[in-house]
Coordinates of C-alpha atoms in Angstrom, one line a residue:
Chain A
D1100 CA 0.0 0.0 0.0
A1101 CA 1.3 3.6 -0.7
D1102 CA 2.5 5.6 1.8
V1103 CA 0.5 8.5 1.1
T1104 CA -3.0 7.7 -0.6
Q1105 CA -5.2 10.4 -2.5
T1106 CA -8.7 9.8 -3.2
P1107 CA -10.2 10.2 -5.7
R1108 CA -7.8 9.9 -8.4
N1109 CA -9.6 11.3 -10.9
R1110 CA -13.1 13.6 -10.5
I1111 CA -15.2 15.4 -13.2
T1112 CA -17.3 17.9 -11.7
K1113 CA -19.5 21.1 -12.8
T1114 CA -19.0 24.8 -11.9
G1115 CA -20.4 25.6 -8.4
K1116 CA -20.2 22.1 -7.2
R1117 CA -18.6 21.3 -3.7
I1118 CA -15.7 19.0 -3.9
M1119 CA -13.6 17.1 -1.2
L1120 CA -10.2 15.7 -1.8
E1121 CA -9.2 13.4 0.9
C1122 CA -5.6 12.3 1.7
S1123 CA -4.3 9.7 4.3
Q1124 CA -0.8 8.7 5.4
T1125 CA 0.8 5.8 6.9
K1126 CA 4.3 7.5 7.5
G1127 CA 3.5 8.9 11.0
H1128 CA 4.5 12.3 9.6
D1129 CA 3.3 15.4 11.5
R1130 CA 3.3 17.6 8.7
M1131 CA 0.9 17.4 5.7
Y1132 CA 0.6 19.7 2.5
W1133 CA -1.8 20.3 -0.4
Y1134 CA -0.2 21.5 -3.7
R1135 CA -1.6 22.1 -7.0
Q1136 CA 0.3 21.4 -10.4
D1137 CA -0.6 23.5 -13.7
P1138 CA 1.6 22.9 -16.7
G1139 CA 4.5 25.3 -16.7
L1140 CA 3.9 26.4 -13.4
G1141 CA 5.2 23.8 -11.1
L1142 CA 3.7 22.9 -7.7
R1143 CA 2.1 25.8 -5.9
L1144 CA 1.3 25.5 -2.2
I1145 CA -2.4 25.7 -1.3
Y1146 CA -2.7 24.8 2.6
Y1147 CA -0.1 23.0 5.0
S1148 CA -0.5 21.7 8.5
F1149 CA 2.3 20.9 11.0
D1150 CA 0.0 19.0 13.5
V1151 CA -3.7 18.4 14.0
K1152 CA -4.3 21.8 15.5
D1153 CA -2.3 23.7 13.1
I1154 CA -3.8 25.0 9.7
N1155 CA -1.8 27.5 7.5
K1156 CA -2.6 29.1 4.2
G1157 CA -0.1 28.7 1.3
E1158 CA 0.4 30.8 -1.7
I1159 CA -2.9 30.2 -3.4
S1160 CA -5.4 29.7 -0.4
D1161 CA -8.2 31.5 -1.9
G1162 CA -11.2 29.4 -3.0
Y1163 CA -10.0 26.4 -1.0
S1164 CA -10.4 25.2 2.5
V1165 CA -8.9 22.2 4.7
S1166 CA -9.5 20.1 7.3
R1167 CA -6.7 18.2 9.5
Q1168 CA -9.3 15.4 11.0
A1169 CA -6.3 13.4 12.6
Q1170 CA -2.6 13.3 12.4
A1171 CA -2.8 10.7 9.3
K1172 CA -5.7 12.6 7.5
F1173 CA -5.7 15.9 5.5
S1174 CA -8.7 16.8 3.2
L1175 CA -9.0 19.6 0.8
S1176 CA -12.5 21.3 -0.1
L1177 CA -13.3 23.5 -2.9
E1178 CA -16.7 24.8 -1.7
S1179 CA -17.9 26.1 -5.1
A1180 CA -15.7 24.7 -8.0
I1181 CA -14.9 26.9 -10.7
P1182 CA -13.2 25.8 -14.1
N1183 CA -9.8 27.5 -13.4
Q1184 CA -9.5 25.1 -10.3
T1185 CA -9.0 22.3 -13.0
A1186 CA -5.6 20.9 -12.2
L1187 CA -3.7 18.0 -10.6
Y1188 CA -3.7 18.3 -6.8
F1189 CA -1.0 16.6 -4.6
C1190 CA -1.0 15.7 -1.1
A1191 CA 2.4 15.6 0.7
T1192 CA 3.9 14.7 4.1
S1193 CA 7.2 15.5 5.7
D1194 CA 8.8 15.2 9.2
P1195 CA 12.1 16.9 9.7
R1196 CA 12.7 14.9 12.8
I1197 CA 13.1 11.7 10.6
S1198 CA 14.7 13.0 7.3
G1199 CA 16.7 15.7 8.6
A1200 CA 15.1 18.4 6.7
N1201 CA 11.8 19.2 5.1
V1202 CA 11.6 16.5 2.2
L1203 CA 8.4 15.8 1.1
T1204 CA 6.9 12.5 0.3
F1205 CA 3.8 12.7 -2.3
G1206 CA 0.7 10.9 -3.2
A1207 CA 0.0 9.9 -6.5
G1208 CA -2.3 12.8 -7.3
S1209 CA -5.9 13.7 -7.8
R1210 CA -6.9 15.0 -10.9
L1211 CA -9.8 17.4 -10.9
T1212 CA -11.8 18.6 -14.0
V1213 CA -14.2 21.4 -13.4
L1214 CA -16.7 22.1 -16.4
Chain B
G1067 CA 5.0 33.5 -6.5
Q1068 CA 7.7 31.2 -7.8
Q1069 CA 11.3 32.4 -6.9
L1070 CA 13.0 29.6 -8.6
N1071 CA 13.8 29.3 -12.4
Q1072 CA 14.3 26.3 -13.7
S1073 CA 15.7 25.6 -17.3
P1074 CA 15.3 24.2 -19.6
Q1075 CA 11.6 24.1 -19.8
S1076 CA 11.8 20.7 -22.1
M1077 CA 14.2 18.6 -23.6
F1078 CA 14.1 16.0 -26.4
I1079 CA 17.2 14.0 -26.5
Q1080 CA 18.4 10.5 -27.7
E1081 CA 19.0 7.4 -25.4
G1082 CA 22.6 7.5 -24.2
E1083 CA 22.9 11.2 -24.3
D1084 CA 23.9 13.3 -21.2
V1085 CA 21.4 15.8 -19.7
S1086 CA 21.8 19.0 -17.6
M1087 CA 19.3 21.1 -16.1
N1088 CA 19.4 23.8 -13.6
C1089 CA 17.8 26.0 -11.2
T1090 CA 18.5 29.5 -10.4
S1091 CA 17.2 32.2 -7.8
S1092 CA 18.0 35.8 -6.7
S1093 CA 17.5 34.2 -3.0
I1094 CA 19.6 32.3 -0.9
F1095 CA 18.4 28.6 -0.1
N1096 CA 20.0 26.6 2.6
T1097 CA 18.6 23.1 1.4
W1098 CA 18.1 22.0 -2.6
L1099 CA 16.1 19.0 -3.6
W1100 CA 15.5 17.3 -6.8
Y1101 CA 12.4 15.4 -7.6
K1102 CA 11.4 13.3 -10.5
Q1103 CA 7.5 12.8 -11.6
D1104 CA 6.7 9.9 -13.6
P1105 CA 3.5 10.2 -16.0
G1106 CA 0.3 9.7 -13.7
E1107 CA 2.5 9.5 -10.6
G1108 CA 3.4 12.0 -7.7
P1109 CA 7.0 13.4 -7.5
V1110 CA 9.7 11.3 -6.0
L1111 CA 12.9 12.5 -4.4
L1112 CA 15.9 12.0 -6.3
I1113 CA 18.7 13.9 -4.3
A1114 CA 19.1 16.1 -1.5
L1115 CA 21.6 18.6 -0.9
Y1116 CA 22.4 20.5 2.3
K1117 CA 25.6 22.3 2.0
A1118 CA 27.0 24.9 -0.2
G1119 CA 29.4 23.2 -2.7
E1120 CA 27.9 19.9 -2.1
L1121 CA 28.1 17.3 -5.1
T1122 CA 26.1 14.4 -4.5
S1123 CA 25.4 11.0 -6.9
N1124 CA 22.6 8.6 -7.1
G1125 CA 23.4 6.2 -10.0
R1126 CA 23.6 7.9 -13.1
L1127 CA 22.2 11.3 -11.4
T1128 CA 24.5 13.9 -10.1
A1129 CA 23.4 17.0 -8.5
Q1130 CA 25.4 20.1 -7.0
F1131 CA 24.5 22.7 -4.5
G1132 CA 25.9 25.8 -5.9
I1133 CA 28.5 27.9 -4.1
T1134 CA 26.6 31.1 -3.8
R1135 CA 23.5 29.1 -2.6
K1136 CA 21.6 30.5 -5.2
D1137 CA 21.6 27.6 -7.7
S1138 CA 21.7 23.9 -8.2
F1139 CA 22.0 21.7 -11.3
L1140 CA 21.0 18.0 -12.1
N1141 CA 23.0 16.0 -14.6
I1142 CA 21.8 12.7 -15.9
S1143 CA 24.4 10.5 -17.8
A1144 CA 23.9 8.0 -20.4
S1145 CA 19.9 8.4 -20.6
I1146 CA 17.6 5.7 -21.0
P1147 CA 13.9 5.8 -22.0
S1148 CA 12.8 5.4 -18.4
D1149 CA 14.4 8.9 -17.4
V1150 CA 11.2 10.2 -19.2
G1151 CA 9.3 12.2 -16.9
I1152 CA 9.2 15.9 -15.3
Y1153 CA 12.0 17.0 -13.1
F1154 CA 11.5 19.3 -10.3
C1155 CA 13.9 21.4 -8.4
A1156 CA 13.0 22.7 -4.9
G1157 CA 14.5 24.9 -2.3
L1158 CA 14.1 25.8 1.3
Q1159 CA 15.2 29.1 2.8
E1160 CA 15.6 29.8 6.4
T1161 CA 12.6 32.3 6.5
S1162 CA 10.2 30.1 4.9
G1163 CA 9.0 28.4 7.7
S1164 CA 9.8 24.9 6.3
R1165 CA 8.1 25.7 3.0
L1166 CA 9.7 24.5 -0.1
T1167 CA 9.7 26.5 -3.2
F1168 CA 9.5 24.6 -6.6
G1169 CA 10.8 25.3 -9.9
E1170 CA 8.6 25.2 -12.9
G1171 CA 9.9 21.8 -14.0
T1172 CA 11.8 20.3 -16.8
Q1173 CA 9.9 17.9 -19.1
L1174 CA 12.4 15.3 -20.4
T1175 CA 11.7 13.1 -23.3
V1176 CA 14.2 10.4 -24.3
N1177 CA 14.3 8.9 -27.9
P1178 CA 15.1 5.4 -27.9

């Protein structure tokens, strides 16, 4: 089984719908992240959490919200999806106490298409 | 916004050729990471660099942490078809609160 699991892997939805992307991890890492990947733009940070009671905005948080339900679970929500949120979304985890630096482990990605 | 400039954006090479890509910035970084993303998968760490001037190898891959701490490069020797993918550099700054900054990625295509 994958260390970082994302569901769903693919989702097509319509403008205005609420969407939740879920992430769970078995690595025991404290830190979890949500990134968005668009062609030619690399990976941009949406939200991150350093522990269950900690939630922080990244560089592109507008239009998104997150919930850290447990150490192992971090979900990303789009309250009212719009077409420019069509992208590949990645969840990642890290724990500098283990790796010595903030090295990220990524999930396989969730491809979201908003029509 | 992005603080790392990664080049080239894409490369088309023949199997067996060597490849070089780099990341530059106007800011100082204290950690450089290189990731590879296979089609349909998430990025996977290739090499981590923690000291200015550090040169680290992982099989056919070699990466260096620039002496100015503002750049890093990745070389792939004797490329093979499975090297196809997107390569990302990522940097960590003292002032970033442990958040990585990613380059835009280099799309590598290897023709057999």
